Amino acid sequence: MGIKRAVLTAVVALSTSGFMAQAETLADAMAGAYGHSGLIDQNRALLRAADEDVAQATAALRPILNWTAGVANNFTIDPSNSSTTSANVGLDLSWVLIDNGSRKLNKARLEQTVLATRQGLVSVEQRVLLSAVQAFMNVRRDARIVSLRQNNLRVITRELRAAEDRFEVGEVTRTDVALAQARLAGARAELAVAQGNLMASQASYEAAVGRKPHALSQPTRLPRAARSLDAAQAIAVRTHPDMIAAQFRVAAADIGANAADTALRPDVNLNVGLTQSHTFDTDANSLGGRVSITTGGPIYQGGRIASLSRQAIARRDAEKASLHATRHNIRLAVGNAWSQLLAARAQREASRRQIEAAQVAFDGVREEASLGSRTTLDVLNAEQELLDAKANEITAQSAEFTAAYSLLSSMGLLTVDNLNLAVEKYDPEAYYNQVKNAPAMKSKQGQQLDKILRRIENQ
């Protein structure tokens, strides 16, 4: 009874607008999922990590300055047993002056990778929003089915009482009463299943949105997508984040293949060193330095460089093949979503007409039964057909909205920006613009980065 009471309370809360809580819309659920999702937070962090790859590539274009310090004791093992203690500090600067563009190409490759990672974040955003839509519609569907099953239980209970009364006066047989009792037991079992489905859907909603469902309102209209399947597929190939990400990955792989070709070319390096030394035994100081420019390149590395070049070409070819496959997969996903939407719409229309016919039939059979021309089984069968028609319509309505948003997702349009959701939007360029020039830790820009990271950690 405790579970039944809890589910009944949930149904009442979901089907009416209470005094304590305002009705929650589908947009509210999607906004909640966007702010709650740990998957989005994870991919934002991965995007920031990719941004740092560009910063490190930028730093590789600059000179490197290191400091050294040490204390040494030099001694001899001979009759004199002499020893000398000295200390030194130094600065070393190294800078690759010419590398035939390999580091610049690496930076350009990583910039394309960042752009692909941004699209991956959009793809994750779509999955999160679609999961919220599915959870929202499943809760509404299961809550309405529970209400329908409860009403059906009340109807069959009345039918059982009527059969028992007619049995008492000899109008029907014990068989009619047993049929009504069996149908009542079946209705209770179906109600228990519906209640279990509702509890599971509520748990899924809480996991997706971050809060329990409260008075979910019926969406008023389907989202606008495309007028035809061909138009939807054309939009998807242009705008879907997976397609755009695949294009950026092809560009990155192409740059990587070009960078591999520079490995055989020589590079030019500048090295500057400055050392200050002090000998404690003689209290003598010395200052020295060195400047050198060196050049060199590979002659033979056992075929490693040639293998790296072939590997980069193979990776480029793999990304091009992946782009081709992604295009077909996106078109297929749009086609599937489109067909599901049409099927759900047709099912909803057919169920509506079925309900109208089943209601007329049920009313007529029940009236005829009261006059003795119909049996209890006839009434129960007619009532079951009406119940099934109503349940089919509820399921079809939910499936139609879910399919409509699935179509939007397959086209790459199920995003916060396109839906204009009331959320604090994440700007993927903000962090990148702060780090792309590789600011030093103690610089003004570096301190601003520290503030950004602390704000992210506290969200």
Short mmCIF file of C-alpha atoms in Angstrom, two decimals:
data_model
loop_
_atom_site.label_atom_id
_atom_site.label_comp_id
_atom_site.label_asym_id
_atom_site.label_seq_id
_atom_site.Cartn_x
_atom_site.Cartn_y
_atom_site.Cartn_z
CA MET A 1 0.00 0.00 0.00
CA GLY A 2 2.93 2.36 0.67
CA ILE A 3 4.19 2.11 -2.92
CA LYS A 4 0.68 2.49 -4.30
CA ARG A 5 0.07 5.60 -2.20
CA ALA A 6 3.40 7.11 -3.26
CA VAL A 7 2.71 6.53 -6.94
CA LEU A 8 -0.82 7.93 -6.61
CA THR A 9 0.59 11.06 -4.98
CA ALA A 10 3.09 11.41 -7.84
CA VAL A 11 0.34 11.05 -10.43
CA VAL A 12 -1.74 13.76 -8.79
CA ALA A 13 1.29 16.07 -8.64
CA LEU A 14 2.09 15.45 -12.29
CA SER A 15 -1.45 15.85 -13.61
CA THR A 16 -2.45 19.02 -11.79
CA SER A 17 -0.85 22.35 -11.08
CA GLY A 18 -0.40 22.44 -7.35
CA PHE A 19 -0.45 25.44 -5.08
CA MET A 20 3.14 24.87 -3.99
CA ALA A 21 4.84 24.36 -7.36
CA GLN A 22 4.38 25.87 -10.78
CA ALA A 23 3.93 23.52 -13.73
CA GLU A 24 7.24 22.50 -15.26
CA THR A 25 7.60 22.76 -19.02
CA LEU A 26 9.72 20.72 -21.39
CA ALA A 27 12.01 23.73 -21.83
CA ASP A 28 12.49 23.85 -18.05
CA ALA A 29 13.50 20.19 -18.06
CA MET A 30 16.03 20.69 -20.86
CA ALA A 31 17.46 23.74 -19.12
CA GLY A 32 17.79 21.73 -15.91
CA ALA A 33 19.56 18.90 -17.72
CA TYR A 34 21.97 21.35 -19.37
CA GLY A 35 23.01 22.78 -16.00
CA HIS A 36 23.03 19.42 -14.21
CA SER A 37 24.91 17.22 -16.66
CA GLY A 38 28.30 16.03 -15.52
CA LEU A 39 28.90 14.79 -19.07
CA ILE A 40 28.82 18.35 -20.37
CA ASP A 41 31.20 19.48 -17.60
CA GLN A 42 33.55 16.61 -18.47
CA ASN A 43 33.68 17.56 -22.14
CA ARG A 44 34.15 21.23 -21.33
CA ALA A 45 37.22 20.23 -19.32
CA LEU A 46 38.46 18.10 -22.22
CA LEU A 47 38.01 21.11 -24.51
CA ARG A 48 40.07 23.28 -22.15
CA ALA A 49 42.76 20.57 -22.20
CA ALA A 50 42.76 20.74 -26.01
CA ASP A 51 43.06 24.54 -25.76
CA GLU A 52 46.19 24.06 -23.66
CA ASP A 53 47.71 21.94 -26.43
CA VAL A 54 47.62 25.05 -28.62
CA ALA A 55 49.18 27.10 -25.82
CA GLN A 56 52.01 24.57 -25.51
CA ALA A 57 52.54 24.61 -29.29
CA THR A 58 52.75 28.40 -29.13
CA ALA A 59 55.30 28.19 -26.31
CA ALA A 60 57.41 25.82 -28.42
CA LEU A 61 57.95 28.66 -30.92
CA ARG A 62 59.61 30.81 -28.29
CA PRO A 63 63.08 30.70 -26.72
CA ILE A 64 63.60 28.62 -23.59
CA LEU A 65 65.45 30.12 -20.62
CA ASN A 66 66.58 27.99 -17.67
CA TRP A 67 68.71 28.68 -14.60
CA THR A 68 71.23 26.43 -12.88
CA ALA A 69 73.05 26.57 -9.55
CA GLY A 70 75.45 24.23 -7.85
CA VAL A 71 78.27 23.75 -5.34
CA ALA A 72 81.25 21.50 -6.15
CA ASN A 73 84.22 20.22 -4.18
CA ASN A 74 87.21 19.14 -6.22
CA PHE A 75 89.89 17.13 -4.42
CA THR A 76 92.90 14.98 -5.17
CA ILE A 77 94.02 11.82 -3.44
CA ASP A 78 97.79 12.22 -3.23
CA PRO A 79 100.30 13.33 -0.64
CA SER A 80 99.11 16.93 -0.96
CA ASN A 81 95.43 16.08 -0.27
CA SER A 82 94.34 19.32 -1.91
CA SER A 83 90.73 20.35 -2.37
CA THR A 84 88.89 23.31 -3.82
CA THR A 85 85.28 24.31 -3.17
CA SER A 86 83.37 26.48 -5.63
CA ALA A 87 79.81 27.60 -6.34
CA ASN A 88 78.24 28.69 -9.61
CA VAL A 89 75.01 30.02 -10.97
CA GLY A 90 74.10 30.24 -14.61
CA LEU A 91 71.52 31.02 -17.26
CA ASP A 92 70.96 28.93 -20.38
CA LEU A 93 68.95 30.07 -23.38
CA SER A 94 68.06 27.86 -26.31
CA TRP A 95 65.99 28.77 -29.33
CA VAL A 96 65.14 26.86 -32.49
CA LEU A 97 65.62 29.49 -35.17
CA ILE A 98 64.70 27.39 -38.20
CA ASP A 99 62.79 24.10 -38.22
CA ASN A 100 61.26 24.25 -41.71
CA GLY A 101 57.81 25.00 -40.28
CA SER A 102 57.26 21.77 -38.34
CA ARG A 103 56.28 23.52 -35.10
CA LYS A 104 53.98 25.98 -36.86
CA LEU A 105 52.34 23.08 -38.65
CA ASN A 106 51.91 21.29 -35.34
CA LYS A 107 50.22 24.36 -33.89
CA ALA A 108 47.91 24.60 -36.91
CA ARG A 109 47.04 20.91 -36.52
CA LEU A 110 46.18 21.39 -32.86
CA GLU A 111 44.01 24.41 -33.69
CA GLN A 112 41.95 22.20 -35.99
CA THR A 113 41.73 19.63 -33.20
CA VAL A 114 40.34 22.30 -30.87
CA LEU A 115 37.66 23.17 -33.40
CA ALA A 116 36.74 19.48 -33.71
CA THR A 117 36.59 19.15 -29.91
CA ARG A 118 34.21 22.11 -29.73
CA GLN A 119 31.85 20.30 -32.07
CA GLY A 120 32.18 17.23 -29.88
CA LEU A 121 30.92 19.36 -26.99
CA VAL A 122 27.90 20.40 -29.09
CA SER A 123 27.22 16.74 -29.85
CA VAL A 124 27.27 15.92 -26.14
CA GLU A 125 24.94 18.86 -25.50
CA GLN A 126 22.47 17.40 -27.99
CA ARG A 127 22.55 13.98 -26.30
CA VAL A 128 21.93 15.56 -22.90
CA LEU A 129 18.98 17.63 -24.13
CA LEU A 130 17.47 14.66 -25.97
CA SER A 131 17.74 12.50 -22.85
CA ALA A 132 15.82 15.22 -20.97
CA VAL A 133 13.10 15.20 -23.65
CA GLN A 134 12.80 11.42 -23.48
CA ALA A 135 12.68 11.43 -19.67
CA PHE A 136 10.06 14.23 -19.65
CA MET A 137 7.77 12.54 -22.16
CA ASN A 138 8.18 9.11 -20.51
CA VAL A 139 7.08 10.48 -17.13
CA ARG A 140 4.05 12.19 -18.65
CA ARG A 141 3.14 9.06 -20.63
CA ASP A 142 3.48 6.70 -17.67
CA ALA A 143 1.62 9.06 -15.32
CA ARG A 144 -1.32 9.25 -17.74
CA ILE A 145 -1.32 5.48 -18.21
CA VAL A 146 -1.38 4.98 -14.44
CA SER A 147 -4.36 7.33 -14.24
CA LEU A 148 -6.02 5.43 -17.10
CA ARG A 149 -5.41 2.07 -15.38
CA GLN A 150 -6.84 3.41 -12.12
CA ASN A 151 -9.98 4.59 -13.88
CA ASN A 152 -10.23 1.23 -15.65
CA LEU A 153 -10.00 -0.50 -12.28
CA ARG A 154 -12.92 1.55 -11.01
CA VAL A 155 -15.00 0.75 -14.11
CA ILE A 156 -14.36 -3.00 -13.87
CA THR A 157 -15.15 -2.90 -10.16
CA ARG A 158 -18.56 -1.43 -11.03
CA GLU A 159 -19.01 -4.08 -13.72
CA LEU A 160 -18.25 -6.80 -11.17
CA ARG A 161 -20.79 -5.39 -8.73
CA ALA A 162 -23.38 -5.19 -11.51
CA ALA A 163 -22.66 -8.82 -12.48
CA GLU A 164 -23.00 -9.92 -8.86
CA ASP A 165 -26.34 -8.07 -8.53
CA ARG A 166 -27.64 -9.63 -11.74
CA PHE A 167 -26.45 -13.04 -10.55
CA GLU A 168 -28.43 -12.61 -7.33
CA VAL A 169 -31.65 -12.15 -9.32
CA GLY A 170 -30.80 -14.94 -11.76
CA GLU A 171 -30.14 -12.80 -14.84
CA VAL A 172 -26.57 -14.11 -15.34
CA THR A 173 -24.60 -17.18 -14.36
CA ARG A 174 -21.67 -17.70 -12.03
CA THR A 175 -19.48 -17.69 -15.16
CA ASP A 176 -20.25 -14.01 -15.76
CA VAL A 177 -19.22 -13.15 -12.20
CA ALA A 178 -16.01 -15.17 -12.55
CA LEU A 179 -15.17 -13.40 -15.81
CA ALA A 180 -15.58 -10.02 -14.13
CA GLN A 181 -13.44 -11.13 -11.18
CA ALA A 182 -10.70 -12.38 -13.52
CA ARG A 183 -10.75 -9.14 -15.48
CA LEU A 184 -10.54 -7.16 -12.20
CA ALA A 185 -7.49 -9.16 -11.10
CA GLY A 186 -5.89 -8.52 -14.49
CA ALA A 187 -6.61 -4.79 -14.19
CA ARG A 188 -4.90 -4.69 -10.81
CA ALA A 189 -1.85 -6.43 -12.27
CA GLU A 190 -1.72 -3.97 -15.18
CA LEU A 191 -1.99 -1.07 -12.74
CA ALA A 192 0.92 -2.45 -10.71
CA VAL A 193 3.04 -2.69 -13.88
CA ALA A 194 2.10 0.86 -14.89
CA GLN A 195 3.00 2.14 -11.42
CA GLY A 196 6.37 0.40 -11.62
CA ASN A 197 7.01 1.94 -15.05
CA LEU A 198 6.16 5.38 -13.69
CA MET A 199 8.57 5.02 -10.77
CA ALA A 200 11.35 3.96 -13.17
CA SER A 201 10.62 6.93 -15.45
CA GLN A 202 10.68 9.30 -12.48
CA ALA A 203 14.09 7.96 -11.46
CA SER A 204 15.38 8.42 -15.01
CA TYR A 205 14.02 11.97 -15.05
CA GLU A 206 15.79 12.83 -11.80
CA ALA A 207 19.05 11.40 -13.16
CA ALA A 208 18.75 13.38 -16.41
CA VAL A 209 17.42 16.69 -15.08
CA GLY A 210 18.81 16.74 -11.55
CA ARG A 211 15.51 17.04 -9.71
CA LYS A 212 12.29 15.11 -9.23
CA PRO A 213 9.44 15.80 -11.67
CA HIS A 214 6.73 18.18 -10.49
CA ALA A 215 3.50 18.88 -12.40
CA LEU A 216 4.89 18.35 -15.90
CA SER A 217 2.83 20.27 -18.42
CA GLN A 218 1.93 18.95 -21.87
CA PRO A 219 4.04 20.59 -24.62
CA THR A 220 1.79 22.74 -26.77
CA ARG A 221 3.48 22.31 -30.14
CA LEU A 222 6.10 20.27 -31.92
CA PRO A 223 9.46 21.89 -32.72
CA ARG A 224 9.98 23.18 -36.23
CA ALA A 225 12.40 21.03 -38.21
CA ALA A 226 12.12 20.66 -42.00
CA ARG A 227 9.36 20.32 -44.59
CA SER A 228 10.72 17.18 -46.22
CA LEU A 229 13.16 14.34 -45.64
CA ASP A 230 15.53 15.64 -48.33
CA ALA A 231 15.58 19.09 -46.75
CA ALA A 232 16.23 17.62 -43.31
CA GLN A 233 19.12 15.53 -44.61
CA ALA A 234 20.62 18.50 -46.45
CA ILE A 235 20.50 20.60 -43.27
CA ALA A 236 22.01 17.77 -41.22
CA VAL A 237 24.98 17.32 -43.57
CA ARG A 238 25.72 21.04 -43.26
CA THR A 239 25.08 21.65 -39.56
CA HIS A 240 25.44 18.42 -37.58
CA PRO A 241 28.33 18.74 -35.09
CA ASP A 242 29.59 15.24 -35.87
CA MET A 243 29.92 16.18 -39.54
CA ILE A 244 31.69 19.45 -38.81
CA ALA A 245 33.99 17.74 -36.30
CA ALA A 246 34.90 15.10 -38.90
CA GLN A 247 35.82 17.86 -41.36
CA PHE A 248 38.10 19.50 -38.82
CA ARG A 249 39.73 16.15 -38.06
CA VAL A 250 40.44 15.66 -41.78
CA ALA A 251 42.05 19.11 -41.89
CA ALA A 252 44.15 18.28 -38.81
CA ALA A 253 45.26 14.96 -40.29
CA ASP A 254 46.16 16.66 -43.57
CA ILE A 255 48.35 19.16 -41.71
CA GLY A 256 49.89 16.29 -39.75
CA ALA A 257 50.86 14.55 -43.02
CA ASN A 258 52.54 17.75 -44.22
CA ALA A 259 54.37 18.13 -40.90
CA ALA A 260 55.75 14.60 -41.19
CA ASP A 261 57.48 15.56 -44.43
CA THR A 262 59.61 18.17 -42.62
CA ALA A 263 61.36 15.60 -40.43
CA LEU A 264 64.20 15.04 -42.95
CA ARG A 265 65.08 18.72 -43.22
CA PRO A 266 67.79 20.29 -41.02
CA ASP A 267 67.09 22.78 -38.26
CA VAL A 268 69.09 25.67 -36.83
CA ASN A 269 69.45 26.21 -33.07
CA LEU A 270 70.79 29.12 -31.02
CA ASN A 271 72.31 28.41 -27.60
CA VAL A 272 73.45 31.07 -25.14
CA GLY A 273 74.92 30.40 -21.69
CA LEU A 274 76.12 32.69 -18.90
CA THR A 275 77.86 31.40 -15.75
CA GLN A 276 78.99 33.18 -12.55
CA SER A 277 81.46 31.19 -10.40
CA HIS A 278 83.04 31.76 -6.98
CA THR A 279 85.95 29.78 -5.53
CA PHE A 280 85.85 29.85 -1.74
CA ASP A 281 89.47 28.85 -1.16
CA THR A 282 90.92 31.74 -3.15
CA ASP A 283 87.89 34.05 -2.87
CA ALA A 284 88.01 34.45 -6.63
CA ASN A 285 85.07 35.26 -8.90
CA SER A 286 84.74 34.53 -12.56
CA LEU A 287 82.12 35.34 -15.18
CA GLY A 288 81.92 33.41 -18.43
CA GLY A 289 79.59 32.70 -21.25
CA ARG A 290 79.10 30.97 -24.56
CA VAL A 291 77.16 31.55 -27.74
CA SER A 292 76.66 28.92 -30.38
CA ILE A 293 74.60 28.37 -33.48
CA THR A 294 74.25 24.77 -34.56
CA THR A 295 72.56 23.03 -37.41
CA GLY A 296 71.91 19.41 -38.16
CA GLY A 297 69.48 16.86 -39.41
CA PRO A 298 68.91 13.14 -39.68
CA ILE A 299 70.85 10.93 -42.07
CA TYR A 300 69.67 7.48 -41.11
CA GLN A 301 67.29 6.38 -38.35
CA GLY A 302 66.55 2.86 -39.40
CA GLY A 303 63.49 3.77 -41.46
CA ARG A 304 61.68 5.44 -38.56
CA ILE A 305 61.10 8.78 -40.33
CA ALA A 306 59.73 7.14 -43.46
CA SER A 307 57.40 5.05 -41.28
CA LEU A 308 56.14 8.16 -39.47
CA SER A 309 55.38 9.80 -42.81
CA ARG A 310 53.45 6.76 -44.05
CA GLN A 311 51.61 6.58 -40.74
CA ALA A 312 50.53 10.25 -40.99
CA ILE A 313 49.24 9.63 -44.53
CA ALA A 314 47.33 6.55 -43.36
CA ARG A 315 45.74 8.55 -40.55
CA ARG A 316 44.70 11.24 -43.02
CA ASP A 317 43.13 8.59 -45.26
CA ALA A 318 41.34 7.10 -42.23
CA GLU A 319 39.88 10.49 -41.30
CA LYS A 320 38.67 11.02 -44.86
CA ALA A 321 36.98 7.62 -44.79
CA SER A 322 35.49 8.51 -41.40
CA LEU A 323 34.09 11.72 -42.89
CA HIS A 324 32.45 9.68 -45.65
CA ALA A 325 30.96 7.24 -43.12
CA THR A 326 29.81 10.07 -40.86
CA ARG A 327 27.91 11.67 -43.74
CA HIS A 328 26.05 8.43 -44.46
CA ASN A 329 25.36 7.77 -40.77
CA ILE A 330 23.90 11.25 -40.34
CA ARG A 331 21.65 10.84 -43.37
CA LEU A 332 20.56 7.44 -42.05
CA ALA A 333 19.82 8.87 -38.59
CA VAL A 334 17.70 11.63 -40.14
CA GLY A 335 15.82 9.07 -42.22
CA ASN A 336 15.13 6.92 -39.16
CA ALA A 337 13.96 9.88 -37.09
CA TRP A 338 11.76 11.10 -39.94
CA SER A 339 10.09 7.69 -40.34
CA GLN A 340 9.57 7.39 -36.59
CA LEU A 341 7.92 10.81 -36.53
CA LEU A 342 5.57 9.91 -39.39
CA ALA A 343 4.74 6.56 -37.79
CA ALA A 344 3.97 8.15 -34.41
CA ARG A 345 1.83 10.80 -36.06
CA ALA A 346 -0.13 8.17 -38.02
CA GLN A 347 -0.54 6.06 -34.88
CA ARG A 348 -1.87 9.04 -32.94
CA GLU A 349 -4.44 9.85 -35.63
CA ALA A 350 -5.50 6.20 -35.91
CA SER A 351 -5.76 5.87 -32.13
CA ARG A 352 -7.96 8.97 -31.96
CA ARG A 353 -10.36 7.48 -34.49
CA GLN A 354 -10.17 4.12 -32.70
CA ILE A 355 -11.11 5.78 -29.42
CA GLU A 356 -14.17 7.42 -30.99
CA ALA A 357 -15.37 4.13 -32.44
CA ALA A 358 -14.51 2.11 -29.33
CA GLN A 359 -16.36 4.59 -27.10
CA VAL A 360 -19.52 4.30 -29.20
CA ALA A 361 -19.22 0.52 -29.18
CA PHE A 362 -18.66 0.36 -25.44
CA ASP A 363 -21.63 2.60 -24.67
CA GLY A 364 -23.84 0.53 -26.96
CA VAL A 365 -22.74 -2.83 -25.60
CA ARG A 366 -23.20 -1.68 -22.02
CA GLU A 367 -26.71 -0.43 -22.80
CA GLU A 368 -27.58 -3.67 -24.58
CA ALA A 369 -26.23 -5.66 -21.61
CA SER A 370 -28.56 -3.79 -19.29
CA LEU A 371 -31.44 -4.97 -21.48
CA GLY A 372 -30.18 -8.54 -21.39
CA SER A 373 -29.11 -8.84 -25.05
CA ARG A 374 -25.35 -8.73 -24.25
CA THR A 375 -23.25 -10.76 -21.83
CA THR A 376 -20.84 -9.53 -19.20
CA LEU A 377 -17.98 -10.77 -21.36
CA ASP A 378 -19.18 -8.57 -24.22
CA VAL A 379 -19.10 -5.54 -21.93
CA LEU A 380 -15.65 -6.38 -20.59
CA ASN A 381 -14.23 -6.91 -24.08
CA ALA A 382 -15.64 -3.61 -25.31
CA GLU A 383 -14.25 -1.83 -22.28
CA GLN A 384 -10.83 -3.42 -22.87
CA GLU A 385 -10.78 -2.28 -26.51
CA LEU A 386 -11.55 1.27 -25.40
CA LEU A 387 -8.80 1.12 -22.77
CA ASP A 388 -6.26 -0.17 -25.29
CA ALA A 389 -7.16 2.59 -27.74
CA LYS A 390 -6.68 5.28 -25.11
CA ALA A 391 -3.35 3.77 -24.01
CA ASN A 392 -2.21 3.65 -27.64
CA GLU A 393 -3.05 7.31 -28.10
CA ILE A 394 -1.10 8.29 -24.98
CA THR A 395 1.91 6.29 -26.16
CA ALA A 396 1.66 7.73 -29.68
CA GLN A 397 1.50 11.32 -28.40
CA SER A 398 4.64 10.77 -26.33
CA ALA A 399 6.40 9.02 -29.21
CA GLU A 400 5.52 11.85 -31.60
CA PHE A 401 7.17 14.52 -29.44
CA THR A 402 10.19 12.32 -28.74
CA ALA A 403 10.57 11.57 -32.46
CA ALA A 404 10.26 15.27 -33.33
CA TYR A 405 13.10 16.19 -31.01
CA SER A 406 15.10 13.17 -32.18
CA LEU A 407 14.74 14.51 -35.71
CA LEU A 408 15.95 17.90 -34.52
CA SER A 409 18.95 16.21 -32.88
CA SER A 410 19.76 14.19 -36.00
CA MET A 411 19.82 17.48 -37.94
CA GLY A 412 22.23 19.04 -35.42
CA LEU A 413 19.69 21.62 -34.25
CA LEU A 414 18.91 20.36 -30.73
CA THR A 415 21.10 22.96 -29.04
CA VAL A 416 20.66 25.59 -26.38
CA ASP A 417 21.19 28.35 -28.95
CA ASN A 418 18.68 27.00 -31.47
CA LEU A 419 16.03 26.31 -28.81
CA ASN A 420 16.76 29.62 -27.06
CA LEU A 421 16.71 28.01 -23.63
CA ALA A 422 16.94 30.23 -20.57
CA VAL A 423 20.35 29.03 -19.35
CA GLU A 424 23.80 30.48 -18.75
CA LYS A 425 25.47 29.55 -22.01
CA TYR A 426 29.05 28.31 -22.14
CA ASP A 427 31.39 30.23 -24.43
CA PRO A 428 34.02 27.79 -25.76
CA GLU A 429 36.12 30.64 -27.17
CA ALA A 430 36.51 32.52 -23.88
CA TYR A 431 39.08 30.16 -22.36
CA TYR A 432 40.81 29.58 -25.68
CA ASN A 433 41.32 33.31 -26.25
CA GLN A 434 42.95 33.56 -22.83
CA VAL A 435 45.41 30.69 -23.34
CA LYS A 436 46.17 30.62 -27.09
CA ASN A 437 49.12 33.02 -26.65
CA ALA A 438 50.54 30.89 -23.81
CA PRO A 439 50.63 33.54 -21.05
CA ALA A 440 53.16 33.12 -18.26
CA MET A 441 51.92 32.07 -14.84
CA LYS A 442 52.67 35.41 -13.15
CA SER A 443 51.49 37.60 -15.98
CA LYS A 444 48.26 39.62 -15.87
CA GLN A 445 46.62 37.26 -18.34
CA GLY A 446 47.83 34.27 -16.34
CA GLN A 447 46.22 35.68 -13.19
CA GLN A 448 42.96 36.15 -15.11
CA LEU A 449 43.15 32.49 -16.11
CA ASP A 450 43.52 31.50 -12.47
CA LYS A 451 40.32 33.39 -11.67
CA ILE A 452 38.47 31.67 -14.52
CA LEU A 453 39.58 28.24 -13.32
CA ARG A 454 38.55 28.96 -9.74
CA ARG A 455 35.13 30.11 -10.95
CA ILE A 456 34.75 26.91 -12.98
CA GLU A 457 35.73 24.77 -9.99
CA ASN A 458 33.12 26.48 -7.80
CA GLN A 459 30.25 25.95 -10.26
#
